[in-house]
């Protein structure tokens, strides 16, 4: 185990639903990340939080809304998603933005 | 535009055999290069990291090489085991300065080790 946990591991939702993904790390890291991994495509960085402040937002649609209430927790709130948003969503953390990232197991999201 | 290209896309080998995965990049300025292993349904796990001055680094049966002049890296797996079946991802970090660094991910090579 990497020390980064994600829940749920699998999620199926309709386009009108609202759901949230949760990520938790107790490694004492200061940076946390959300990635999207689609089949046959490179990992796509979505959001970066450093010391609980969002420092990067890579042109992600507003239907994805991140929240970082403290240095150990990161959420990704989902609403009115599209079928093309179906993917594996990975959370990662690192000591600081230049350090090795530790990934969680991911949430497999399916949007119907 | 920074890019990381990996080859082959997929590879099937027999247990016990060796194999080499390739990574070519155009990231500039270069900071470091990591190889990650991602098992099916799991998050990536770092295998090695190399900076500009390092030519080779080993982690058990995994040996990574880096040629910063030609901007190429390889990951050599020796005496493959069934548990090596996974996707191997090459990730290059630029050196934009301070905390404003960027990671560029390759698409990965899917390795299957058959008995």
CSV table of N, CA and C in Angstrom, one decimal, chain B residues 3-52:
chain,number,residue,atom,x,y,z
B,3,UNK,N,6.7,16.3,-25.0
B,3,UNK,CA,6.1,15.1,-25.3
B,3,UNK,C,6.9,13.9,-24.8
B,4,UNK,N,6.2,12.8,-24.4
B,4,UNK,CA,6.9,11.6,-24.0
B,4,UNK,C,6.3,10.5,-24.8
B,5,UNK,N,7.1,9.8,-25.6
B,5,UNK,CA,6.7,8.7,-26.4
B,5,UNK,C,7.3,7.4,-25.9
B,6,UNK,N,6.4,6.4,-25.8
B,6,UNK,CA,6.9,5.1,-25.3
B,6,UNK,C,6.6,4.0,-26.3
B,7,UNK,N,7.6,3.1,-26.4
B,7,UNK,CA,7.4,1.9,-27.3
B,7,UNK,C,8.0,0.7,-26.6
B,8,UNK,N,7.4,-0.5,-27.0
B,8,UNK,CA,6.2,-0.7,-27.8
B,8,UNK,C,5.0,-0.3,-27.0
B,9,UNK,N,3.8,-0.2,-27.6
B,9,UNK,CA,2.6,0.0,-26.9
B,9,UNK,C,2.3,-1.2,-26.0
B,10,UNK,N,2.5,-2.4,-26.5
B,10,UNK,CA,2.3,-3.6,-25.7
B,10,UNK,C,3.3,-4.6,-26.1
B,11,UNK,N,3.5,-5.5,-25.1
B,11,UNK,CA,4.6,-6.5,-25.3
B,11,UNK,C,4.1,-7.8,-24.5
B,12,UNK,N,4.3,-8.9,-25.2
B,12,UNK,CA,4.0,-10.2,-24.5
B,12,UNK,C,5.3,-11.0,-24.5
B,13,UNK,N,5.7,-11.5,-23.3
B,13,UNK,CA,6.9,-12.3,-23.2
B,13,UNK,C,6.6,-13.5,-22.3
B,14,UNK,N,7.5,-14.5,-22.4
B,14,UNK,CA,7.4,-15.7,-21.6
B,14,UNK,C,8.1,-15.5,-20.2
B,15,UNK,N,7.6,-16.0,-19.2
B,15,UNK,CA,8.2,-16.0,-17.9
B,15,UNK,C,9.7,-16.4,-18.0
B,16,UNK,N,10.5,-15.6,-17.3
B,16,UNK,CA,11.9,-15.9,-17.3
B,16,UNK,C,12.7,-15.1,-18.3
B,17,UNK,N,12.1,-14.6,-19.3
B,17,UNK,CA,12.8,-13.9,-20.3
B,17,UNK,C,13.0,-12.4,-19.9
B,18,UNK,N,14.0,-11.8,-20.6
B,18,UNK,CA,14.2,-10.4,-20.4
B,18,UNK,C,13.5,-9.5,-21.4
B,19,UNK,N,13.3,-8.3,-21.1
B,19,UNK,CA,12.7,-7.3,-22.0
B,19,UNK,C,13.2,-5.9,-21.7
B,20,UNK,N,13.1,-5.1,-22.8
B,20,UNK,CA,13.4,-3.7,-22.6
B,20,UNK,C,12.3,-2.8,-23.2
B,21,UNK,N,12.0,-1.8,-22.4
B,21,UNK,CA,10.9,-0.8,-22.8
B,21,UNK,C,11.6,0.5,-23.1
B,22,UNK,N,11.1,1.2,-24.0
B,22,UNK,CA,11.8,2.5,-24.5
B,22,UNK,C,10.9,3.7,-24.2
B,23,UNK,N,11.6,4.8,-23.9
B,23,UNK,CA,11.0,6.1,-23.7
B,23,UNK,C,11.8,7.2,-24.3
B,24,UNK,N,11.2,7.9,-25.2
B,24,UNK,CA,11.8,9.1,-25.9
B,24,UNK,C,11.0,10.3,-25.5
B,25,UNK,N,11.8,11.4,-25.2
B,25,UNK,CA,11.1,12.6,-24.7
B,25,UNK,C,11.6,13.8,-25.4
B,26,UNK,N,10.8,14.9,-25.3
B,26,UNK,CA,11.2,16.2,-25.9
B,26,UNK,C,11.1,17.3,-24.8
B,27,UNK,N,11.0,16.9,-23.6
B,27,UNK,CA,10.7,17.8,-22.5
B,27,UNK,C,12.0,18.6,-22.3
B,28,UNK,N,11.8,19.9,-22.2
B,28,UNK,CA,12.9,20.9,-22.0
B,28,UNK,C,12.4,22.1,-21.2
B,29,UNK,N,13.2,22.6,-20.3
B,29,UNK,CA,14.4,22.0,-19.7
B,29,UNK,C,14.1,20.7,-18.8
B,30,UNK,N,15.1,19.8,-18.9
B,30,UNK,CA,14.9,18.5,-18.2
B,30,UNK,C,15.2,18.6,-16.8
B,31,UNK,N,14.4,18.0,-15.9
B,31,UNK,CA,14.7,17.9,-14.5
B,31,UNK,C,15.0,16.4,-14.1
B,32,UNK,N,14.0,15.6,-14.3
B,32,UNK,CA,14.2,14.2,-13.9
B,32,UNK,C,13.3,13.3,-14.7
B,33,UNK,N,13.5,12.0,-14.7
B,33,UNK,CA,12.7,11.0,-15.4
B,33,UNK,C,12.4,9.9,-14.5
B,34,UNK,N,11.1,9.5,-14.4
B,34,UNK,CA,10.7,8.4,-13.5
B,34,UNK,C,10.1,7.3,-14.4
B,35,UNK,N,10.2,6.1,-13.9
B,35,UNK,CA,9.5,5.0,-14.5
B,35,UNK,C,8.5,4.5,-13.3
B,36,UNK,N,7.3,4.4,-13.7
B,36,UNK,CA,6.2,3.9,-12.8
B,36,UNK,C,5.7,2.5,-13.3
B,37,UNK,N,5.3,1.7,-12.4
B,37,UNK,CA,4.6,0.4,-12.7
B,37,UNK,C,3.2,0.6,-12.2
B,38,UNK,N,2.3,0.3,-13.1
B,38,UNK,CA,0.9,0.3,-12.7
B,38,UNK,C,0.2,-1.0,-13.0
B,39,UNK,N,-0.1,-1.7,-11.9
B,39,UNK,CA,-0.9,-3.0,-12.0
B,39,UNK,C,-2.3,-2.6,-12.3
B,40,UNK,N,-3.0,-3.6,-13.0
B,40,UNK,CA,-4.4,-3.4,-13.4
B,40,UNK,C,-5.2,-3.1,-12.2
B,41,UNK,N,-6.0,-2.0,-12.3
B,41,UNK,CA,-6.9,-1.6,-11.2
B,41,UNK,C,-6.2,-0.9,-10.0
B,42,UNK,N,-4.9,-0.6,-10.2
B,42,UNK,CA,-4.2,0.1,-9.1
B,42,UNK,C,-3.6,1.4,-9.6
B,43,UNK,N,-3.1,2.2,-8.6
B,43,UNK,CA,-2.4,3.4,-9.0
B,43,UNK,C,-1.0,3.1,-9.3
B,44,UNK,N,-0.3,4.0,-10.1
B,44,UNK,CA,1.1,3.8,-10.4
B,44,UNK,C,2.0,3.8,-9.2
B,45,UNK,N,3.1,3.0,-9.2
B,45,UNK,CA,4.1,3.0,-8.2
B,45,UNK,C,5.4,3.3,-8.8
B,46,UNK,N,6.2,4.2,-8.2
B,46,UNK,CA,7.5,4.6,-8.7
B,46,UNK,C,8.5,3.5,-8.6
B,47,UNK,N,9.2,3.2,-9.7
B,47,UNK,CA,10.3,2.2,-9.7
B,47,UNK,C,11.6,2.9,-9.6
B,48,UNK,N,11.9,3.9,-10.4
B,48,UNK,CA,13.2,4.6,-10.4
B,48,UNK,C,13.0,6.0,-10.7
B,49,UNK,N,14.0,6.8,-10.3
B,49,UNK,CA,14.1,8.2,-10.7
B,49,UNK,C,15.5,8.5,-11.1
B,50,UNK,N,15.7,9.2,-12.2
B,50,UNK,CA,17.0,9.6,-12.7
B,50,UNK,C,17.1,11.1,-13.0
B,51,UNK,N,18.1,11.7,-12.6
B,51,UNK,CA,18.4,13.1,-12.9
B,51,UNK,C,19.3,13.2,-14.1
B,52,UNK,N,19.6,14.4,-14.5
B,52,UNK,CA,20.4,14.6,-15.7
B,52,UNK,C,21.8,13.9,-15.7
